[in-house]
Amino acid sequence: MSSTAGKVIKCRAAVAWEAGKPLVIEEVEVAPPQAMEVRVKILYTSLCHTDVYFWEAKGQTPVFPRIFGHEAGGIVECVGEGVTDLAPGDHVLPVFTGECKECAHCKSEESNMCNLLRINTDRGVMLNDGKSRFTINGKPIYHFVGTSTFSEYTVTHVGCLAKINPLAPLDKVCVLSCGISTGLGATLNVAKPKRGSTVAVFGLGAVGLAAAEGARIAGASRIIGVDLNPNRFEEAKKFGCTEFVNPKDYNKPVQEVLAEMTDGGVDRSVECTGHIDAMISAFECVHDGWGVAVLVGVPHKDAVFKTHPINLLNERTLKGTFFGNYKPRTDIPSVVEKYMAKDLELEKFITHSVPFSQINKAFDLMLKGEGIRCIISMDE
């Protein structure tokens, strides 16, 4: 056991004191893990758009002060009572959703939506006792999606940690704990394109590029990137995109453009923007008889999906996915192995890196739309 096991640790964390204001590096106290909890030393974390979205807190319940961060890689420092499948020294990826292995969803081969540990963006405390493990001078600092990786040490439920190959470089595989797995799994696990098929990807941000990477791995012959920002097209070629469509270049719906390009429609489409019009286009652009559309992007809470029922009756399939249908503990270790076997390329997703002391620079890059993923090194 480490010398710090069972004791409060003081360390640096980037604290969001209020919505939209720069994070402040503070000394925080991190309590030891309680039953079924694990304390993890975070080595690398990356910034995902979800962090920025809830930091801005324009459309959600504001929960502050808070420690954001949910894409990361770290090493187990100590474990709480009842934790049997992790030990100090294990390499782990924290995941914003979990796998308790006990509920109906976890026992189902078809679902990854754990009843106990499913994402909850409003909850800023641990399930065990309804309290935070982070404090500053005795005052609580709230958690974010059960991970809070913008801290040198964090406490998470054991069900939200994927134990991975210790040889995997954490500064690369940390990006698999959210966005990249979401897009990759949407294609490989849900759309399941056949070799030689045609795939359209709507939205060429990190998740969309990961969906395109999934189509490349699956052997799709045409991967059509759809985005309103033509600056993204050149970069997307690295992820397998063979053609590009900017809906603004046409005076007709993009689903008609895609149908004309593909002799009736694409075989598979993956929607990664969350804009309702793109969701409808992604469904209506698939071929009748066998086409499958997968929705990944999260829409506005008041958005309504409208399409004519004949589109379904003509044997088009519409599916949704959450975290690429991966069960965090069961499946993510094998995604890491895809990278280790060089089947999955992660380096091209990582466009920037900053030391922890300059974490606000990562926010600036994302707000400007520059780069894909920025890795934040905790020891700098």
Short mmCIF file of C-alpha atoms in Angstrom, two decimals:
data_model
loop_
_atom_site.label_atom_id
_atom_site.label_comp_id
_atom_site.label_asym_id
_atom_site.label_seq_id
_atom_site.Cartn_x
_atom_site.Cartn_y
_atom_site.Cartn_z
CA MET A 1 0.00 0.00 0.00
CA SER A 2 1.15 3.56 -0.65
CA SER A 3 2.19 5.73 2.29
CA THR A 4 -0.78 8.01 1.57
CA ALA A 5 -3.40 5.22 1.61
CA GLY A 6 -6.30 6.03 3.90
CA LYS A 7 -5.11 9.61 4.46
CA VAL A 8 -6.19 12.96 3.09
CA ILE A 9 -3.95 14.03 0.18
CA LYS A 10 -3.25 17.67 -0.61
CA CYS A 11 -2.65 18.33 -4.30
CA ARG A 12 -3.25 20.75 -7.15
CA ALA A 13 -6.59 20.94 -8.92
CA ALA A 14 -8.03 23.31 -11.52
CA VAL A 15 -11.16 24.69 -9.86
CA ALA A 16 -14.03 26.32 -11.75
CA TRP A 17 -15.36 28.82 -9.20
CA GLU A 18 -18.09 30.14 -11.47
CA ALA A 19 -19.54 29.62 -14.94
CA GLY A 20 -17.40 30.72 -17.86
CA LYS A 21 -14.56 32.12 -15.71
CA PRO A 22 -10.98 30.82 -16.14
CA LEU A 23 -10.08 27.84 -13.96
CA VAL A 24 -7.85 28.54 -10.97
CA ILE A 25 -5.08 26.15 -9.88
CA GLU A 26 -5.74 25.62 -6.16
CA GLU A 27 -4.47 23.33 -3.42
CA VAL A 28 -7.32 20.95 -2.57
CA GLU A 29 -7.75 18.22 0.00
CA VAL A 30 -8.74 14.86 -1.50
CA ALA A 31 -10.34 12.49 1.02
CA PRO A 32 -9.54 8.77 1.00
CA PRO A 33 -11.92 6.49 -0.92
CA GLN A 34 -14.93 5.02 0.85
CA ALA A 35 -16.57 1.66 0.13
CA MET A 36 -16.46 0.73 -3.58
CA GLU A 37 -14.42 3.85 -4.36
CA VAL A 38 -10.89 4.27 -5.71
CA ARG A 39 -8.43 7.15 -5.46
CA VAL A 40 -6.49 7.65 -8.67
CA LYS A 41 -3.38 9.66 -9.45
CA ILE A 42 -4.14 11.37 -12.76
CA LEU A 43 -1.13 11.59 -15.09
CA TYR A 44 -2.74 12.92 -18.26
CA THR A 45 -6.13 14.40 -18.99
CA SER A 46 -7.64 15.93 -22.11
CA LEU A 47 -10.34 18.50 -22.70
CA CYS A 48 -13.64 17.38 -24.23
CA HIS A 49 -16.38 19.70 -25.48
CA THR A 50 -18.67 18.38 -22.72
CA ASP A 51 -16.39 19.97 -20.11
CA VAL A 52 -16.64 23.32 -21.89
CA TYR A 53 -20.42 23.00 -22.29
CA PHE A 54 -21.02 22.51 -18.56
CA TRP A 55 -18.36 25.05 -17.61
CA GLU A 56 -20.22 27.66 -19.68
CA ALA A 57 -23.45 26.44 -17.98
CA LYS A 58 -25.69 28.31 -20.42
CA GLY A 59 -28.44 25.72 -20.62
CA GLN A 60 -27.96 23.54 -17.53
CA THR A 61 -28.14 23.63 -13.77
CA PRO A 62 -24.98 25.45 -12.66
CA VAL A 63 -23.04 23.43 -10.05
CA PHE A 64 -20.07 25.42 -8.71
CA PRO A 65 -17.35 25.43 -7.43
CA ARG A 66 -16.48 22.34 -9.41
CA ILE A 67 -13.57 20.30 -10.72
CA PHE A 68 -14.24 19.37 -14.34
CA GLY A 69 -12.46 16.80 -16.50
CA HIS A 70 -13.49 13.32 -17.62
CA GLU A 71 -11.05 12.14 -20.31
CA ALA A 72 -7.94 10.91 -18.56
CA GLY A 73 -5.45 8.21 -17.71
CA GLY A 74 -4.02 7.47 -14.30
CA ILE A 75 -2.72 4.98 -11.77
CA VAL A 76 -4.61 3.62 -8.76
CA GLU A 77 -3.20 5.12 -5.54
CA CYS A 78 -5.45 3.29 -3.05
CA VAL A 79 -8.80 1.49 -2.95
CA GLY A 80 -11.76 1.60 -0.59
CA GLU A 81 -13.50 -1.23 1.21
CA GLY A 82 -15.03 -3.91 -1.02
CA VAL A 83 -12.90 -3.13 -4.10
CA THR A 84 -11.48 -6.44 -5.33
CA ASP A 85 -10.71 -6.04 -9.02
CA LEU A 86 -8.36 -3.05 -8.74
CA ALA A 87 -5.20 -2.62 -6.69
CA PRO A 88 -2.66 0.18 -6.15
CA GLY A 89 -0.44 0.53 -9.22
CA ASP A 90 -3.09 -0.54 -11.76
CA HIS A 91 -3.37 1.65 -14.85
CA VAL A 92 -6.90 2.93 -15.42
CA LEU A 93 -9.04 5.14 -17.61
CA PRO A 94 -11.83 6.93 -15.68
CA VAL A 95 -15.12 6.94 -17.61
CA PHE A 96 -18.04 9.38 -17.20
CA THR A 97 -20.51 6.51 -17.17
CA GLY A 98 -20.07 3.24 -15.35
CA GLU A 99 -20.66 -0.48 -15.16
CA CYS A 100 -21.76 -1.82 -11.78
CA LYS A 101 -22.02 -5.36 -13.26
CA GLU A 102 -25.12 -6.04 -11.14
CA CYS A 103 -28.09 -4.17 -12.68
CA ALA A 104 -30.33 -5.33 -15.54
CA HIS A 105 -28.48 -3.11 -18.03
CA CYS A 106 -25.06 -4.42 -17.02
CA LYS A 107 -26.29 -8.02 -17.24
CA SER A 108 -27.77 -7.39 -20.69
CA GLU A 109 -25.50 -8.00 -23.67
CA GLU A 110 -27.40 -5.26 -25.51
CA SER A 111 -27.00 -2.31 -23.13
CA ASN A 112 -24.25 -0.25 -21.54
CA MET A 113 -26.58 2.11 -19.67
CA CYS A 114 -25.89 1.10 -16.07
CA ASN A 115 -28.74 1.93 -13.69
CA LEU A 116 -26.40 2.85 -10.83
CA LEU A 117 -23.61 4.72 -12.62
CA ARG A 118 -25.23 6.18 -15.73
CA ILE A 119 -24.01 9.71 -16.41
CA ASN A 120 -25.53 12.38 -14.15
CA THR A 121 -24.31 15.88 -14.96
CA ASP A 122 -26.18 17.58 -12.11
CA ARG A 123 -24.77 15.44 -9.31
CA GLY A 124 -21.64 16.89 -7.76
CA VAL A 125 -21.20 14.38 -4.93
CA MET A 126 -20.37 10.70 -4.44
CA LEU A 127 -23.16 8.10 -4.37
CA ASN A 128 -21.93 6.48 -1.17
CA ASP A 129 -22.69 9.32 1.25
CA GLY A 130 -23.91 12.24 -0.87
CA LYS A 131 -20.73 14.20 -0.12
CA SER A 132 -17.77 15.47 -2.12
CA ARG A 133 -14.27 14.01 -1.67
CA PHE A 134 -12.77 17.41 -2.56
CA THR A 135 -12.50 20.31 -0.12
CA ILE A 136 -10.65 23.61 0.23
CA ASN A 137 -10.32 24.71 3.84
CA GLY A 138 -13.12 22.31 4.74
CA LYS A 139 -15.57 23.65 2.13
CA PRO A 140 -16.76 21.19 -0.55
CA ILE A 141 -15.68 21.47 -4.19
CA TYR A 142 -18.09 19.51 -6.37
CA HIS A 143 -17.37 16.55 -8.63
CA PHE A 144 -18.22 16.35 -12.35
CA VAL A 145 -19.72 13.18 -13.92
CA GLY A 146 -18.05 11.06 -11.25
CA THR A 147 -14.54 11.62 -12.60
CA SER A 148 -13.18 15.18 -12.00
CA THR A 149 -9.85 14.56 -13.70
CA PHE A 150 -8.60 18.17 -13.62
CA SER A 151 -6.98 17.27 -10.28
CA GLU A 152 -3.71 15.49 -9.55
CA TYR A 153 -5.73 13.00 -7.47
CA THR A 154 -9.40 12.14 -7.80
CA VAL A 155 -11.85 9.70 -6.23
CA THR A 156 -14.24 7.72 -8.38
CA HIS A 157 -16.59 4.76 -8.05
CA VAL A 158 -14.83 1.50 -8.95
CA GLY A 159 -17.45 0.92 -11.66
CA CYS A 160 -16.25 4.02 -13.55
CA LEU A 161 -12.68 2.78 -14.04
CA ALA A 162 -11.46 0.64 -16.93
CA LYS A 163 -8.34 -1.35 -15.99
CA ILE A 164 -6.02 -1.29 -18.99
CA ASN A 165 -2.73 -2.72 -20.24
CA PRO A 166 0.04 -1.05 -18.18
CA LEU A 167 2.23 -0.88 -21.31
CA ALA A 168 -0.26 1.43 -23.06
CA PRO A 169 0.97 5.06 -23.09
CA LEU A 170 -1.47 7.01 -20.92
CA ASP A 171 -0.77 10.26 -22.79
CA LYS A 172 -2.31 8.64 -25.88
CA VAL A 173 -4.99 6.23 -24.65
CA CYS A 174 -6.49 8.78 -22.24
CA VAL A 175 -8.54 10.12 -25.18
CA LEU A 176 -10.41 6.78 -25.29
CA SER A 177 -12.30 7.51 -22.09
CA CYS A 178 -14.94 9.63 -23.84
CA GLY A 179 -15.19 11.15 -27.31
CA ILE A 180 -13.02 8.88 -29.43
CA SER A 181 -14.64 5.70 -28.10
CA THR A 182 -18.08 7.28 -28.57
CA GLY A 183 -17.54 7.91 -32.30
CA LEU A 184 -15.56 4.73 -32.94
CA GLY A 185 -18.16 2.53 -31.24
CA ALA A 186 -21.06 4.28 -32.98
CA THR A 187 -19.64 2.99 -36.26
CA LEU A 188 -18.13 -0.36 -35.27
CA ASN A 189 -20.73 -1.49 -32.70
CA VAL A 190 -23.94 0.12 -33.91
CA ALA A 191 -23.79 1.09 -37.60
CA LYS A 192 -21.61 -1.95 -38.40
CA PRO A 193 -20.75 -1.06 -42.01
CA LYS A 194 -19.75 -3.93 -44.26
CA ARG A 195 -16.43 -3.93 -46.09
CA GLY A 196 -16.80 -1.95 -49.33
CA SER A 197 -19.85 -0.01 -48.13
CA THR A 198 -20.57 3.72 -48.20
CA VAL A 199 -20.71 5.71 -44.96
CA ALA A 200 -21.69 9.35 -44.36
CA VAL A 201 -20.45 11.09 -41.21
CA PHE A 202 -22.22 14.29 -40.14
CA GLY A 203 -19.96 16.62 -38.13
CA LEU A 204 -16.17 16.36 -38.31
CA GLY A 205 -15.21 17.23 -34.75
CA ALA A 206 -13.42 14.71 -32.55
CA VAL A 207 -16.41 12.34 -32.30
CA GLY A 208 -17.17 12.50 -36.03
CA LEU A 209 -13.54 11.90 -36.96
CA ALA A 210 -13.55 8.88 -34.64
CA ALA A 211 -16.69 7.64 -36.42
CA ALA A 212 -14.85 8.04 -39.73
CA GLU A 213 -11.86 6.17 -38.27
CA GLY A 214 -14.29 3.36 -37.38
CA ALA A 215 -15.53 3.28 -40.97
CA ARG A 216 -11.91 3.14 -42.19
CA ILE A 217 -11.15 0.23 -39.85
CA ALA A 218 -14.32 -1.55 -41.05
CA GLY A 219 -13.15 -1.28 -44.66
CA ALA A 220 -15.74 1.17 -46.03
CA SER A 221 -14.91 2.14 -49.62
CA ARG A 222 -16.45 5.62 -49.50
CA ILE A 223 -16.55 7.77 -46.38
CA ILE A 224 -18.35 11.05 -47.00
CA GLY A 225 -17.75 13.82 -44.47
CA VAL A 226 -20.57 16.34 -44.05
CA ASP A 227 -19.74 19.62 -42.29
CA LEU A 228 -20.52 23.33 -42.56
CA ASN A 229 -16.84 24.16 -41.95
CA PRO A 230 -14.73 23.38 -45.05
CA ASN A 231 -11.54 23.97 -43.03
CA ARG A 232 -12.10 20.55 -41.49
CA PHE A 233 -12.03 18.65 -44.77
CA GLU A 234 -8.26 18.39 -45.28
CA GLU A 235 -7.69 17.08 -41.73
CA ALA A 236 -10.51 14.55 -42.13
CA LYS A 237 -8.65 12.80 -44.97
CA LYS A 238 -6.27 11.39 -42.33
CA PHE A 239 -9.26 9.61 -40.76
CA GLY A 240 -10.38 7.92 -43.96
CA CYS A 241 -12.78 10.49 -45.43
CA THR A 242 -12.76 10.20 -49.21
CA GLU A 243 -15.31 12.90 -50.14
CA PHE A 244 -16.83 15.99 -48.58
CA VAL A 245 -20.14 17.78 -48.67
CA ASN A 246 -20.82 21.25 -47.30
CA PRO A 247 -24.62 21.64 -47.10
CA LYS A 248 -24.21 25.41 -47.64
CA ASP A 249 -22.95 24.73 -51.19
CA TYR A 250 -26.35 23.40 -52.31
CA ASN A 251 -29.83 24.81 -52.64
CA LYS A 252 -31.50 21.51 -51.79
CA PRO A 253 -31.53 19.30 -48.68
CA VAL A 254 -28.21 17.54 -48.09
CA GLN A 255 -29.98 14.16 -47.93
CA GLU A 256 -30.94 14.63 -51.61
CA VAL A 257 -27.35 15.54 -52.50
CA LEU A 258 -26.07 12.39 -50.79
CA ALA A 259 -28.72 10.19 -52.43
CA GLU A 260 -27.67 11.47 -55.86
CA MET A 261 -23.98 10.87 -55.08
CA THR A 262 -24.59 7.28 -53.98
CA ASP A 263 -27.25 5.91 -56.34
CA GLY A 264 -30.11 6.11 -53.87
CA GLY A 265 -28.46 6.66 -50.51
CA VAL A 266 -25.55 5.68 -48.30
CA ASP A 267 -25.40 2.28 -46.62
CA ARG A 268 -24.70 3.77 -43.17
CA SER A 269 -24.71 7.24 -41.65
CA VAL A 270 -23.44 8.47 -38.29
CA GLU A 271 -24.68 11.82 -36.94
CA CYS A 272 -22.27 13.57 -34.54
CA THR A 273 -23.49 17.18 -34.34
CA GLY A 274 -26.63 17.05 -32.21
CA HIS A 275 -28.39 19.50 -34.54
CA ILE A 276 -31.88 18.25 -35.22
CA ASP A 277 -31.81 19.09 -38.96
CA ALA A 278 -28.59 17.09 -39.35
CA MET A 279 -30.18 14.19 -37.47
CA ILE A 280 -33.13 14.13 -39.87
CA SER A 281 -30.81 14.43 -42.89
CA ALA A 282 -28.63 11.60 -41.58
CA PHE A 283 -31.66 9.32 -41.40
CA GLU A 284 -33.21 10.34 -44.71
CA CYS A 285 -29.91 9.97 -46.63
CA VAL A 286 -29.59 6.21 -46.03
CA HIS A 287 -30.62 3.74 -48.73
CA ASP A 288 -34.02 2.10 -48.51
CA GLY A 289 -34.02 -1.64 -47.92
CA TRP A 290 -30.86 -1.78 -45.81
CA GLY A 291 -29.70 1.68 -44.75
CA VAL A 292 -28.90 2.30 -41.07
CA ALA A 293 -28.54 5.73 -39.45
CA VAL A 294 -26.98 6.13 -36.00
CA LEU A 295 -27.55 9.23 -33.87
CA VAL A 296 -24.67 10.18 -31.55
CA GLY A 297 -24.96 13.94 -31.03
CA VAL A 298 -27.03 15.22 -28.10
CA PRO A 299 -29.81 17.58 -29.25
CA HIS A 300 -31.39 20.58 -27.57
CA LYS A 301 -33.85 19.37 -24.92
CA ASP A 302 -36.84 20.81 -26.85
CA ALA A 303 -35.82 19.42 -30.26
CA VAL A 304 -38.28 17.08 -32.00
CA PHE A 305 -37.29 14.51 -34.64
CA LYS A 306 -39.73 14.61 -37.57
CA THR A 307 -39.72 12.33 -40.60
CA HIS A 308 -42.37 10.66 -42.71
CA PRO A 309 -43.19 7.12 -41.44
CA ILE A 310 -42.76 5.80 -44.99
CA ASN A 311 -39.01 6.30 -44.54
CA LEU A 312 -39.10 3.61 -41.85
CA LEU A 313 -41.60 1.41 -43.67
CA ASN A 314 -39.23 1.37 -46.64
CA GLU A 315 -36.77 -0.51 -44.44
CA ARG A 316 -34.49 2.23 -43.23
CA THR A 317 -33.29 1.76 -39.65
CA LEU A 318 -32.76 4.53 -37.10
CA LYS A 319 -30.62 3.83 -34.03
CA GLY A 320 -29.22 5.79 -31.14
CA THR A 321 -26.08 5.15 -29.14
CA PHE A 322 -24.54 6.16 -25.84
CA PHE A 323 -20.74 5.99 -25.43
CA GLY A 324 -20.53 3.91 -28.61
CA ASN A 325 -22.36 1.02 -26.88
CA TYR A 326 -19.15 0.18 -25.01
CA LYS A 327 -19.43 -1.17 -21.47
CA PRO A 328 -16.64 0.76 -19.73
CA ARG A 329 -15.01 -1.97 -17.64
CA THR A 330 -15.69 -4.88 -20.00
CA ASP A 331 -15.00 -3.29 -23.40
CA ILE A 332 -12.64 -0.32 -23.13
CA PRO A 333 -9.56 -2.48 -22.34
CA SER A 334 -10.01 -4.15 -25.75
CA VAL A 335 -10.21 -0.74 -27.48
CA VAL A 336 -6.85 0.08 -25.90
CA GLU A 337 -5.55 -3.20 -27.36
CA LYS A 338 -6.72 -2.08 -30.84
CA TYR A 339 -4.37 0.87 -30.42
CA MET A 340 -1.56 -1.34 -29.13
CA ALA A 341 -1.99 -3.60 -32.18
CA LYS A 342 -1.80 -0.50 -34.44
CA ASP A 343 -5.32 -1.12 -35.81
CA LEU A 344 -6.53 2.14 -34.27
CA GLU A 345 -4.49 5.32 -34.73
CA LEU A 346 -4.76 7.79 -31.83
CA GLU A 347 -1.82 10.13 -32.46
CA LYS A 348 -3.68 11.97 -35.22
CA PHE A 349 -6.44 12.96 -32.79
CA ILE A 350 -3.90 14.68 -30.51
CA THR A 351 -3.10 18.09 -31.97
CA HIS A 352 -1.93 20.06 -28.91
CA SER A 353 -0.43 19.55 -25.46
CA VAL A 354 -0.12 21.93 -22.50
CA PRO A 355 1.18 21.69 -18.94
CA PHE A 356 -1.46 21.55 -16.18
CA SER A 357 -0.54 25.09 -15.10
CA GLN A 358 -1.75 26.31 -18.52
CA ILE A 359 -5.02 24.37 -18.63
CA ASN A 360 -6.95 27.51 -19.61
CA LYS A 361 -5.04 27.49 -22.91
CA ALA A 362 -6.77 24.18 -23.73
CA PHE A 363 -10.13 25.90 -23.18
CA ASP A 364 -9.07 28.80 -25.42
CA LEU A 365 -8.09 26.38 -28.22
CA MET A 366 -11.42 24.57 -28.04
CA LEU A 367 -13.45 27.80 -27.92
CA LYS A 368 -11.62 28.93 -31.09
CA GLY A 369 -12.30 25.56 -32.73
CA GLU A 370 -8.58 24.86 -33.11
CA GLY A 371 -7.29 21.30 -33.07
CA ILE A 372 -9.01 18.07 -32.07
CA ARG A 373 -7.68 16.98 -28.68
CA CYS A 374 -5.34 18.82 -26.31
CA ILE A 375 -3.46 16.66 -23.80
CA ILE A 376 -2.85 18.22 -20.38
CA SER A 377 0.21 16.88 -18.52
CA MET A 378 -0.50 16.83 -14.79
CA ASP A 379 3.14 16.75 -13.68
CA GLU A 380 4.04 20.01 -15.43
#
